[in-house]
Coordinates of N, CA and C in Angstrom, one line a residue:
Chain A
Q1 N -8.1 5.3 -1.3 CA -7.1 6.2 -1.0 C -6.3 5.7 0.2
V2 N -5.1 5.5 0.2 CA -4.2 5.1 1.2 C -4.1 6.2 2.4
Q3 N -4.4 5.8 3.6 CA -4.2 6.7 4.7 C -3.4 6.1 5.8
L4 N -2.6 6.9 6.4 CA -1.8 6.5 7.5 C -2.0 7.3 8.7
Q5 N -1.9 6.6 9.9 CA -2.2 7.4 11.1 C -1.3 6.9 12.2
E6 N -0.6 7.9 12.8 CA 0.4 7.5 13.8 C -0.3 7.6 15.2
S7 N 0.2 6.7 16.1 CA -0.4 6.8 17.5 C 0.6 6.4 18.4
G8 N 0.5 7.0 19.7 CA 1.5 6.6 20.7 C 1.6 7.7 21.7
P9 N 2.3 7.6 22.8 CA 2.5 8.5 23.9 C 3.1 9.8 23.3
G10 N 2.7 10.9 23.8 CA 3.3 12.2 23.3 C 4.4 12.8 24.2
L11 N 4.5 12.2 25.4 CA 5.4 12.7 26.4 C 6.2 11.6 27.1
L12 N 7.5 11.7 27.0 CA 8.4 10.7 27.6 C 9.4 11.4 28.5
K13 N 9.9 10.7 29.4 CA 11.1 11.1 30.2 C 12.4 10.6 29.6
P14 N 13.4 11.3 29.9 CA 14.7 10.8 29.3 C 15.0 9.4 29.9
S15 N 15.6 8.6 29.0 CA 16.0 7.2 29.2 C 14.8 6.2 28.9
E16 N 13.6 6.8 28.7 CA 12.4 5.8 28.4 C 12.5 5.4 26.9
T17 N 11.6 4.5 26.6 CA 11.5 4.1 25.2 C 10.3 4.6 24.4
L18 N 10.6 5.3 23.3 CA 9.6 5.8 22.5 C 8.9 4.6 21.7
S19 N 7.6 4.5 21.7 CA 6.8 3.4 20.9 C 5.7 4.1 20.2
L20 N 5.8 4.0 18.9 CA 4.7 4.5 18.0 C 4.3 3.4 17.1
T21 N 3.0 3.6 16.7 CA 2.3 2.6 15.8 C 1.7 3.4 14.6
C22 N 1.8 2.9 13.5 CA 1.2 3.5 12.2 C 0.1 2.6 11.7
T23 N -1.0 3.0 11.6 CA -2.1 2.2 11.1 C -2.4 2.5 9.7
V24 N -2.4 1.6 8.8 CA -2.6 1.8 7.4 C -4.0 1.5 7.0
S25 N -4.8 2.4 6.3 CA -6.1 2.0 5.8 C -6.2 2.4 4.4
G26 N -7.2 1.7 3.7 CA -7.4 2.1 2.3 C -6.4 1.2 1.3
G27 N -5.6 0.4 1.9 CA -4.7 -0.4 1.2 C -4.1 -1.4 2.0
S28 N -3.4 -2.4 1.3 CA -2.8 -3.4 2.1 C -1.3 -3.1 2.5
I29 N -0.8 -3.6 3.6 CA 0.5 -3.3 4.1 C 1.5 -4.3 3.5
T30 N 0.9 -5.4 2.8 CA 1.7 -6.5 2.3 C 2.6 -6.2 1.2
T31 N 2.7 -5.1 0.7 CA 3.6 -4.7 -0.3 C 4.2 -3.4 0.1
Y32 N 5.2 -2.9 -0.5 CA 5.9 -1.7 -0.3 C 6.8 -1.7 1.0
F33 N 7.7 -0.7 1.0 CA 8.4 -0.4 2.3 C 7.7 0.6 3.1
W34 N 7.6 0.5 4.4 CA 7.0 1.4 5.2 C 8.0 2.0 6.1
T35 N 7.9 3.4 6.3 CA 9.0 4.2 6.8 C 8.6 5.1 8.0
W36 N 9.6 5.4 8.8 CA 9.5 6.4 9.8 C 10.4 7.6 9.5
I37 N 10.0 8.8 9.7 CA 10.7 10.0 9.4 C 10.4 10.9 10.6
R38 N 11.4 11.7 11.0 CA 11.0 12.6 12.1 C 11.6 14.1 11.7
Q39 N 11.0 15.0 12.5 CA 11.4 16.4 12.2 C 11.3 17.3 13.5
P40 N 12.5 17.5 14.0 CA 12.5 18.5 15.2 C 11.9 19.9 14.9
A41 N 11.3 20.5 15.8 CA 10.7 21.7 15.6 C 11.6 22.7 14.8
G42 N 11.1 23.3 13.7 CA 11.9 24.3 13.0 C 13.1 23.7 12.2
K43 N 13.2 22.4 12.2 CA 14.4 21.8 11.5 C 13.9 20.9 10.3
G44 N 14.8 20.3 9.7 CA 14.5 19.5 8.5 C 14.1 18.1 8.8
L45 N 14.0 17.3 7.8 CA 13.6 15.9 7.9 C 14.7 14.9 8.1
E46 N 14.5 13.9 8.9 CA 15.5 12.8 9.1 C 14.8 11.6 8.9
W47 N 15.3 10.8 8.1 CA 14.8 9.4 7.9 C 15.4 8.5 8.9
I48 N 14.4 7.8 9.6 CA 14.8 6.9 10.7 C 15.0 5.4 10.2
G49 N 14.2 4.9 9.3 CA 14.4 3.6 8.8 C 13.1 3.2 8.1
R50 N 13.2 1.9 7.6 CA 12.1 1.3 6.9 C 11.9 -0.1 7.2
I51 N 10.7 -0.7 6.9 CA 10.5 -2.1 7.1 C 9.6 -2.6 5.9
Y52 N 9.9 -3.8 5.5 CA 9.2 -4.5 4.5 C 8.3 -5.5 5.2
P53 N 7.2 -5.8 4.6 CA 6.2 -6.7 5.2 C 6.8 -8.1 5.7
S54 N 7.8 -8.4 5.0 CA 8.5 -9.7 5.4 C 9.3 -9.5 6.7
G55 N 9.5 -8.3 7.2 CA 10.2 -8.0 8.4 C 11.6 -7.5 8.1
S56 N 12.1 -7.5 6.8 CA 13.3 -6.9 6.5 C 13.4 -5.4 6.8
T57 N 14.4 -5.0 7.4 CA 14.6 -3.6 7.7 C 15.8 -2.9 7.3
N58 N 15.8 -1.6 7.3 CA 17.0 -0.7 7.1 C 16.9 0.4 8.0
Y59 N 17.9 0.7 8.7 CA 17.9 1.8 9.7 C 19.0 2.8 9.4
N60 N 18.7 4.1 9.8 CA 19.7 5.1 9.7 C 20.9 4.7 10.6
P61 N 22.1 4.7 10.1 CA 23.3 4.4 11.0 C 23.3 5.3 12.2
S62 N 22.8 6.5 12.1 CA 22.9 7.4 13.3 C 22.1 7.0 14.4
L63 N 21.0 6.2 14.2 CA 20.1 5.7 15.2 C 20.0 4.2 15.3
K64 N 20.8 3.5 14.6 CA 20.6 2.0 14.4 C 20.7 1.3 15.8
S65 N 21.5 1.8 16.7 CA 21.7 1.1 17.9 C 20.5 1.2 18.8
R66 N 19.6 2.1 18.6 CA 18.5 2.4 19.4 C 17.1 2.1 18.8
V67 N 17.1 1.7 17.5 CA 15.8 1.5 16.7 C 15.5 0.1 16.5
V68 N 14.2 -0.2 16.7 CA 13.7 -1.4 16.3 C 12.4 -1.1 15.7
M69 N 12.2 -1.7 14.4 CA 10.8 -1.6 13.7 C 10.2 -3.0 13.5
S70 N 8.9 -3.1 13.6 CA 8.2 -4.3 13.4 C 7.0 -4.0 12.6
V71 N 6.4 -5.2 12.0 CA 5.2 -5.0 11.3 C 4.2 -6.1 11.7
D72 N 2.9 -5.8 11.7 CA 1.8 -6.7 12.0 C 0.8 -6.7 10.8
T73 N 1.0 -7.5 9.9 CA 0.2 -7.5 8.7 C -1.2 -7.9 9.0
S74 N -1.5 -8.6 10.0 CA -2.9 -8.9 10.4 C -3.7 -7.6 10.8
K75 N -3.0 -6.7 11.4 CA -3.6 -5.5 11.8 C -3.4 -4.3 10.9
N76 N -2.6 -4.5 9.7 CA -2.2 -3.5 8.8 C -1.5 -2.3 9.6
Q77 N -0.6 -2.8 10.4 CA 0.2 -1.8 11.2 C 1.7 -2.1 11.2
F78 N 2.4 -1.0 11.3 CA 3.8 -1.2 11.7 C 4.2 -0.2 12.7
S79 N 5.4 -0.5 13.4 CA 5.6 0.2 14.6 C 7.2 0.5 14.7
L80 N 7.4 1.5 15.6 CA 8.7 2.0 15.8 C 9.0 2.0 17.3
K81 N 10.2 1.5 17.7 CA 10.6 1.7 19.1 C 12.0 2.3 19.0
L82 N 12.1 3.4 19.9 CA 13.4 4.0 20.0 C 13.8 4.1 21.5
T83 N 14.9 3.4 21.8 CA 15.2 3.3 23.2 C 16.1 4.4 23.7
S84 N 16.2 4.6 25.0 CA 17.0 5.6 25.7 C 16.9 7.0 25.2
V85 N 15.7 7.5 25.1 CA 15.4 8.8 24.5 C 16.0 9.9 25.3
T86 N 16.4 11.0 24.6 CA 16.9 12.1 25.2 C 16.1 13.4 24.6
A87 N 16.4 14.5 25.1 CA 15.7 15.7 24.6 C 16.0 15.9 23.1
A88 N 17.1 15.4 22.6 CA 17.3 15.5 21.2 C 16.4 14.6 20.3
D89 N 15.7 13.8 21.0 CA 14.7 13.0 20.2 C 13.4 13.6 20.1
T90 N 13.2 14.7 20.7 CA 11.9 15.5 20.6 C 11.7 15.9 19.2
A91 N 10.5 15.6 18.6 CA 10.3 15.8 17.2 C 8.9 15.4 16.9
V92 N 8.4 15.8 15.7 CA 7.3 15.3 15.1 C 7.7 14.0 14.3
Y93 N 7.0 12.9 14.6 CA 7.4 11.6 14.0 C 6.2 11.4 12.9
Y94 N 6.8 11.1 11.7 CA 5.8 10.7 10.6 C 6.0 9.3 10.2
C95 N 4.9 8.6 9.8 CA 5.0 7.4 9.1 C 4.7 7.6 7.7
A96 N 5.3 6.9 6.8 CA 5.1 7.1 5.3 C 5.3 5.8 4.6
R97 N 4.8 5.9 3.4 CA 4.9 4.7 2.5 C 5.9 5.0 1.5
E98 N 6.9 4.2 1.2 CA 7.8 4.3 0.1 C 7.3 3.6 -1.1
G99 N 7.1 4.4 -2.2 CA 6.4 3.9 -3.4 C 7.2 2.9 -4.2
E100 N 6.6 2.4 -5.2 CA 7.2 1.2 -5.9 C 8.5 1.8 -6.6
T101 N 9.3 0.8 -7.0 CA 10.5 1.0 -7.5 C 10.6 1.2 -9.0
A102 N 9.8 0.4 -9.8 CA 10.0 0.3 -11.3 C 9.7 1.6 -12.0
V103 N 8.7 2.3 -11.6 CA 8.3 3.5 -12.4 C 8.6 4.8 -11.6
T104 N 8.1 4.7 -10.3 CA 8.3 6.0 -9.5 C 9.5 6.2 -8.8
L105 N 10.4 5.1 -8.7 CA 11.7 5.2 -8.1 C 11.6 5.5 -6.7
R106 N 10.6 5.0 -6.0 CA 10.6 5.0 -4.5 C 10.4 6.3 -3.8
P107 N 9.6 7.2 -4.2 CA 9.3 8.4 -3.3 C 8.4 8.0 -2.1
F108 N 8.4 9.0 -1.2 CA 7.5 8.8 -0.1 C 6.1 9.4 -0.6
D109 N 5.2 8.5 -1.0 CA 3.9 9.0 -1.6 C 2.8 9.2 -0.8
Y110 N 2.8 8.5 0.4 CA 1.7 8.7 1.3 C 2.3 9.0 2.7
W111 N 1.8 9.9 3.5 CA 2.3 10.3 4.8 C 1.2 10.3 5.8
G112 N 1.5 9.9 7.0 CA 0.6 10.3 8.1 C 0.7 11.7 8.4
Q113 N -0.2 12.2 9.3 CA -0.2 13.6 9.7 C 0.9 14.0 10.6
G114 N 1.5 13.0 11.3 CA 2.6 13.3 12.2 C 2.1 13.4 13.6
T115 N 2.9 12.9 14.5 CA 2.6 13.0 16.0 C 3.8 13.6 16.7
L116 N 3.6 14.6 17.6 CA 4.6 15.1 18.3 C 5.0 14.4 19.6
V117 N 6.3 14.0 19.6 CA 6.8 13.4 20.8 C 7.7 14.3 21.6
T118 N 7.5 14.5 22.8 CA 8.4 15.4 23.6 C 9.1 14.6 24.7
V119 N 10.4 14.8 24.8 CA 11.1 14.2 25.8 C 11.5 15.2 26.8
S120 N 11.0 15.1 28.0 CA 11.3 16.2 29.1 C 11.1 15.5 30.4
S121 N 12.1 15.9 31.4 CA 11.9 15.4 32.7 C 10.9 16.2 33.5
Chain B
D1 N 26.9 8.0 3.5 CA 25.5 8.6 3.3 C 25.7 9.7 2.1
I2 N 24.7 9.8 1.4 CA 24.6 10.8 0.3 C 24.1 12.0 0.9
Q3 N 24.9 13.1 0.7 CA 24.5 14.4 1.3 C 23.8 15.2 0.1
M4 N 22.7 15.8 0.6 CA 21.8 16.6 -0.4 C 21.9 18.1 0.1
T5 N 22.3 18.9 -0.9 CA 22.5 20.3 -0.5 C 21.6 21.2 -1.4
Q6 N 20.6 21.9 -0.8 CA 19.6 22.8 -1.5 C 20.2 24.2 -1.5
S7 N 19.8 25.0 -2.5 CA 20.1 26.4 -2.5 C 18.9 27.1 -3.3
P8 N 18.5 28.3 -2.8 CA 19.0 28.9 -1.5 C 18.3 28.2 -0.4
S9 N 18.6 28.7 0.8 CA 18.0 28.2 2.0 C 16.6 28.9 2.1
S10 N 16.6 30.1 1.7 CA 15.3 30.8 1.7 C 15.3 31.8 0.5
L11 N 14.0 32.3 0.1 CA 13.9 33.2 -0.9 C 12.6 34.0 -0.7
S12 N 12.7 35.2 -1.1 CA 11.4 36.0 -1.2 C 10.9 36.3 -2.5
A13 N 9.6 36.0 -2.8 CA 9.2 36.2 -4.2 C 7.8 36.7 -4.2
S14 N 7.3 37.1 -5.4 CA 6.0 37.7 -5.5 C 5.1 36.7 -6.2
V15 N 3.8 36.9 -6.0 CA 2.8 36.0 -6.9 C 3.1 36.4 -8.3
G16 N 3.2 35.3 -9.1 CA 3.4 35.4 -10.5 C 4.9 35.2 -10.9
D17 N 5.8 35.3 -9.9 CA 7.2 35.1 -10.2 C 7.5 33.7 -10.6
R18 N 8.6 33.5 -11.3 CA 9.2 32.2 -11.6 C 10.2 32.0 -10.5
V19 N 10.2 30.8 -9.9 CA 11.0 30.5 -8.9 C 11.8 29.2 -9.2
T20 N 13.1 29.2 -8.9 CA 13.9 28.0 -9.1 C 14.6 27.6 -7.9
I21 N 14.6 26.4 -7.5 CA 15.3 25.9 -6.3 C 16.3 24.8 -6.9
T22 N 17.4 24.8 -6.4 CA 18.4 23.8 -6.9 C 18.8 22.7 -5.7
C23 N 19.1 21.6 -6.1 CA 19.5 20.5 -5.2 C 20.7 19.8 -5.8
R24 N 21.7 19.6 -5.0 CA 22.9 18.9 -5.4 C 23.2 17.7 -4.5
A25 N 23.4 16.6 -5.2 CA 23.8 15.4 -4.4 C 25.3 15.2 -4.4
S26 N 25.8 14.6 -3.3 CA 27.3 14.4 -3.1 C 27.8 13.3 -4.0
Q27 N 27.0 12.5 -4.6 CA 27.4 11.6 -5.6 C 26.2 11.3 -6.6
S28 N 26.5 10.7 -7.7 CA 25.4 10.6 -8.6 C 24.3 9.6 -8.1
I29 N 23.1 10.1 -8.3 CA 21.9 9.4 -7.9 C 21.0 9.1 -9.1
S30 N 21.5 9.1 -10.4 CA 20.7 9.0 -11.5 C 19.5 10.0 -11.5
N31 N 18.3 9.4 -11.6 CA 17.2 10.3 -11.4 C 16.3 9.9 -10.3
Y32 N 16.9 9.3 -9.1 CA 16.3 8.9 -8.0 C 16.1 10.2 -7.0
L33 N 15.4 11.2 -7.4 CA 15.3 12.5 -6.8 C 13.8 12.8 -6.7
N34 N 13.4 13.2 -5.5 CA 12.1 13.6 -5.3 C 11.9 14.9 -4.6
W35 N 10.9 15.6 -4.9 CA 10.6 16.9 -4.3 C 9.3 16.9 -3.4
Y36 N 9.4 17.6 -2.4 CA 8.2 17.7 -1.5 C 8.0 19.2 -1.1
Q37 N 6.7 19.4 -0.8 CA 6.2 20.8 -0.3 C 5.7 20.6 1.1
Q38 N 6.1 21.4 2.0 CA 5.6 21.3 3.4 C 5.1 22.6 3.8
K39 N 3.9 22.7 4.4 CA 3.3 23.8 4.9 C 3.3 23.7 6.5
P40 N 3.3 24.8 7.2 CA 3.4 24.7 8.7 C 2.4 23.8 9.3
G41 N 2.9 22.9 10.1 CA 2.0 22.0 10.8 C 1.4 21.0 10.0
K42 N 1.9 20.8 8.8 CA 1.5 19.7 8.0 C 2.6 18.7 7.5
A43 N 2.1 17.5 7.1 CA 3.1 16.6 6.6 C 3.6 17.1 5.2
P44 N 4.8 16.7 4.8 CA 5.2 17.0 3.5 C 4.4 16.3 2.4
K45 N 4.3 16.9 1.3 CA 3.4 16.5 0.2 C 4.3 16.2 -1.0
L46 N 4.2 15.0 -1.6 CA 5.0 14.8 -2.8 C 4.6 15.6 -3.9
L47 N 5.6 16.2 -4.6 CA 5.3 17.0 -5.8 C 5.8 16.4 -7.1
I48 N 7.0 16.0 -7.0 CA 7.8 15.5 -8.2 C 8.5 14.3 -7.7
Y49 N 8.4 13.1 -8.5 CA 9.2 12.0 -8.3 C 10.0 11.6 -9.6
A50 N 11.0 10.8 -9.4 CA 11.9 10.4 -10.4 C 12.5 11.7 -11.2
A51 N 12.7 12.7 -10.4 CA 13.4 13.9 -10.9 C 12.4 14.9 -11.7
S52 N 11.6 14.3 -12.5 CA 10.8 15.1 -13.4 C 9.4 14.8 -13.6
S53 N 8.9 13.7 -13.0 CA 7.6 13.3 -13.1 C 6.5 13.9 -12.0
L54 N 5.6 14.5 -12.6 CA 4.6 15.2 -11.7 C 3.7 14.3 -11.0
Q55 N 3.5 14.3 -9.7 CA 2.7 13.6 -8.9 C 1.2 13.9 -9.3
S56 N 0.4 12.9 -9.3 CA -1.1 13.1 -9.6 C -1.7 14.2 -8.8
G57 N -2.4 15.1 -9.4 CA -3.1 16.2 -8.7 C -2.2 17.4 -8.4
V58 N -1.0 17.4 -8.7 CA -0.1 18.5 -8.5 C -0.2 19.5 -9.7
P59 N -0.4 20.7 -9.5 CA -0.5 21.7 -10.6 C 0.7 21.7 -11.6
S60 N 0.4 21.9 -12.8 CA 1.4 21.8 -13.8 C 2.4 23.0 -13.8
R61 N 2.2 24.0 -13.0 CA 3.3 25.0 -12.8 C 4.5 24.6 -12.1
F62 N 4.4 23.4 -11.5 CA 5.6 22.7 -10.8 C 6.2 21.8 -11.9
S63 N 7.5 21.9 -12.0 CA 8.3 21.0 -12.8 C 9.6 20.7 -12.2
G64 N 10.2 19.6 -12.6 CA 11.5 19.2 -12.0 C 12.4 18.7 -13.2
S65 N 13.7 18.9 -13.0 CA 14.7 18.5 -14.1 C 16.0 18.1 -13.4
G66 N 16.8 17.5 -14.1 CA 18.1 17.1 -13.7 C 18.4 15.6 -13.7
S67 N 19.6 15.3 -13.6 CA 20.0 13.9 -13.5 C 21.5 13.8 -13.0
G68 N 21.8 12.7 -12.4 CA 23.2 12.6 -11.9 C 23.4 13.3 -10.4
T69 N 23.8 14.5 -10.4 CA 24.0 15.1 -9.1 C 23.3 16.5 -9.0
D70 N 22.8 17.0 -10.1 CA 22.2 18.4 -10.1 C 20.8 18.4 -10.5
F71 N 20.0 19.0 -9.7 CA 18.5 18.9 -10.0 C 17.9 20.3 -9.7
T72 N 16.8 20.6 -10.3 CA 16.1 21.8 -10.2 C 14.6 21.5 -10.1
L73 N 14.0 22.4 -9.2 CA 12.5 22.4 -9.0 C 12.1 23.9 -9.5
T74 N 11.2 24.0 -10.4 CA 10.8 25.3 -10.9 C 9.3 25.4 -10.6
I75 N 9.0 26.6 -10.2 CA 7.6 27.0 -10.1 C 7.3 28.1 -11.2
S76 N 6.6 27.8 -12.2 CA 6.6 28.8 -13.3 C 6.0 30.1 -13.0
S77 N 4.9 30.1 -12.2 CA 4.2 31.2 -11.8 C 3.7 31.1 -10.4
L78 N 4.4 31.7 -9.5 CA 4.1 31.4 -8.0 C 2.8 31.9 -7.7
Q79 N 2.1 31.0 -6.9 CA 0.6 31.3 -6.5 C 0.8 31.5 -5.0
A80 N -0.3 32.1 -4.3 CA -0.3 32.3 -2.9 C -0.1 31.0 -2.2
E81 N -0.8 30.0 -2.7 CA -0.8 28.7 -1.9 C 0.6 28.0 -2.0
D82 N 1.5 28.6 -2.8 CA 2.8 27.9 -2.9 C 3.9 28.4 -1.9
F83 N 3.5 29.3 -1.1 CA 4.5 29.7 -0.1 C 4.5 28.7 1.0
A84 N 5.7 28.1 1.1 CA 5.9 26.9 1.9 C 7.4 26.6 1.9
T85 N 7.8 25.5 2.5 CA 9.1 25.0 2.4 C 9.2 23.8 1.5
Y86 N 10.2 23.7 0.7 CA 10.4 22.7 -0.2 C 11.7 21.9 0.1
Y87 N 11.5 20.5 0.0 CA 12.7 19.6 0.3 C 13.0 18.8 -0.9
C88 N 14.2 18.5 -1.1 CA 14.6 17.4 -2.1 C 15.0 16.2 -1.3
Q89 N 14.8 15.1 -1.9 CA 15.2 13.8 -1.2 C 15.7 12.7 -2.2
Q90 N 16.8 12.1 -1.8 CA 17.2 11.0 -2.7 C 16.7 9.7 -2.2
S91 N 16.3 8.9 -3.2 CA 15.8 7.5 -3.0 C 16.7 6.5 -3.7
Y92 N 18.0 6.9 -3.9 CA 18.9 6.0 -4.6 C 19.5 4.9 -3.7
S93 N 19.8 5.3 -2.4 CA 20.3 4.4 -1.5 C 19.9 4.7 -0.1
T94 N 20.1 3.7 0.8 CA 19.8 4.0 2.2 C 21.1 4.4 2.9
P95 N 21.1 5.3 4.0 CA 19.9 5.9 4.4 C 19.4 7.0 3.5
R96 N 18.1 7.0 3.4 CA 17.5 8.1 2.6 C 17.8 9.4 3.2
T97 N 18.1 10.4 2.4 CA 18.5 11.7 2.9 C 17.8 12.8 2.2
F98 N 17.6 13.9 3.0 CA 16.8 15.1 2.5 C 17.7 16.3 2.4
G99 N 17.4 17.2 1.5 CA 18.0 18.5 1.6 C 17.6 19.2 2.8
Q100 N 18.2 20.3 3.1 CA 17.9 21.1 4.3 C 16.6 21.9 4.2
G101 N 16.2 22.0 3.0 CA 14.9 22.8 2.8 C 15.1 24.2 2.3
T102 N 14.2 24.6 1.5 CA 14.2 26.0 1.1 C 12.8 26.6 1.3
K103 N 12.7 27.7 2.1 CA 11.6 28.4 2.5 C 11.3 29.5 1.6
V104 N 10.1 29.3 0.9 CA 9.7 30.4 0.0 C 8.7 31.3 0.6
E105 N 9.1 32.6 0.7 CA 8.3 33.6 1.5 C 7.8 34.6 0.6
I106 N 6.8 35.4 1.1 CA 6.2 36.4 0.3 C 7.0 37.6 0.4
K107 N 7.3 38.3 -0.8 CA 8.0 39.5 -0.9 C 7.1 40.7 -0.5

């Protein structure tokens, strides 16, 4: 059973860089797209972007100027960096796997439990 | 970006009721449409993928239908554990986008 676990600092000051890592267990990271999604308290889900094991990325245009994703296949991990954070970036951040294309048409089939990141001075 | 619009935003229903939630895409997405259930403090859980395919382990009272721009999630007989927020999501193109959610509450 594939499991994902987010890790990283839970409290940041404005203008700092958010850095989160997602560790994948129970399966290899060398296939599928790996995704970050966030959810402000009481609000809906926002797709941040995704990375393929080759390093190929797609980012949400609304965040593209501040986002960098990377992958470390040797550790079965992928990471998110979001620069110049503000209070508007306060949210629960989820990592997720995007399923295969041919049959399932790419749903988010496995999710981490989520980690709360608060931006406050 | 493809906009996903769900209706209603919330609904009240009783155990045993048949519940229908709709999702409309701003352009055709074929059947690249997924449904998730989220309970408070938990990650979303995949219920339906490819518009109408039931994810493994999900009860058969959940079903999905639709293609193109209009989609429906139906719960045939609402159970106590189904009170949650439901999201649709398109996987047709990037950026991936979600509907705003439908909160199903107890009447």
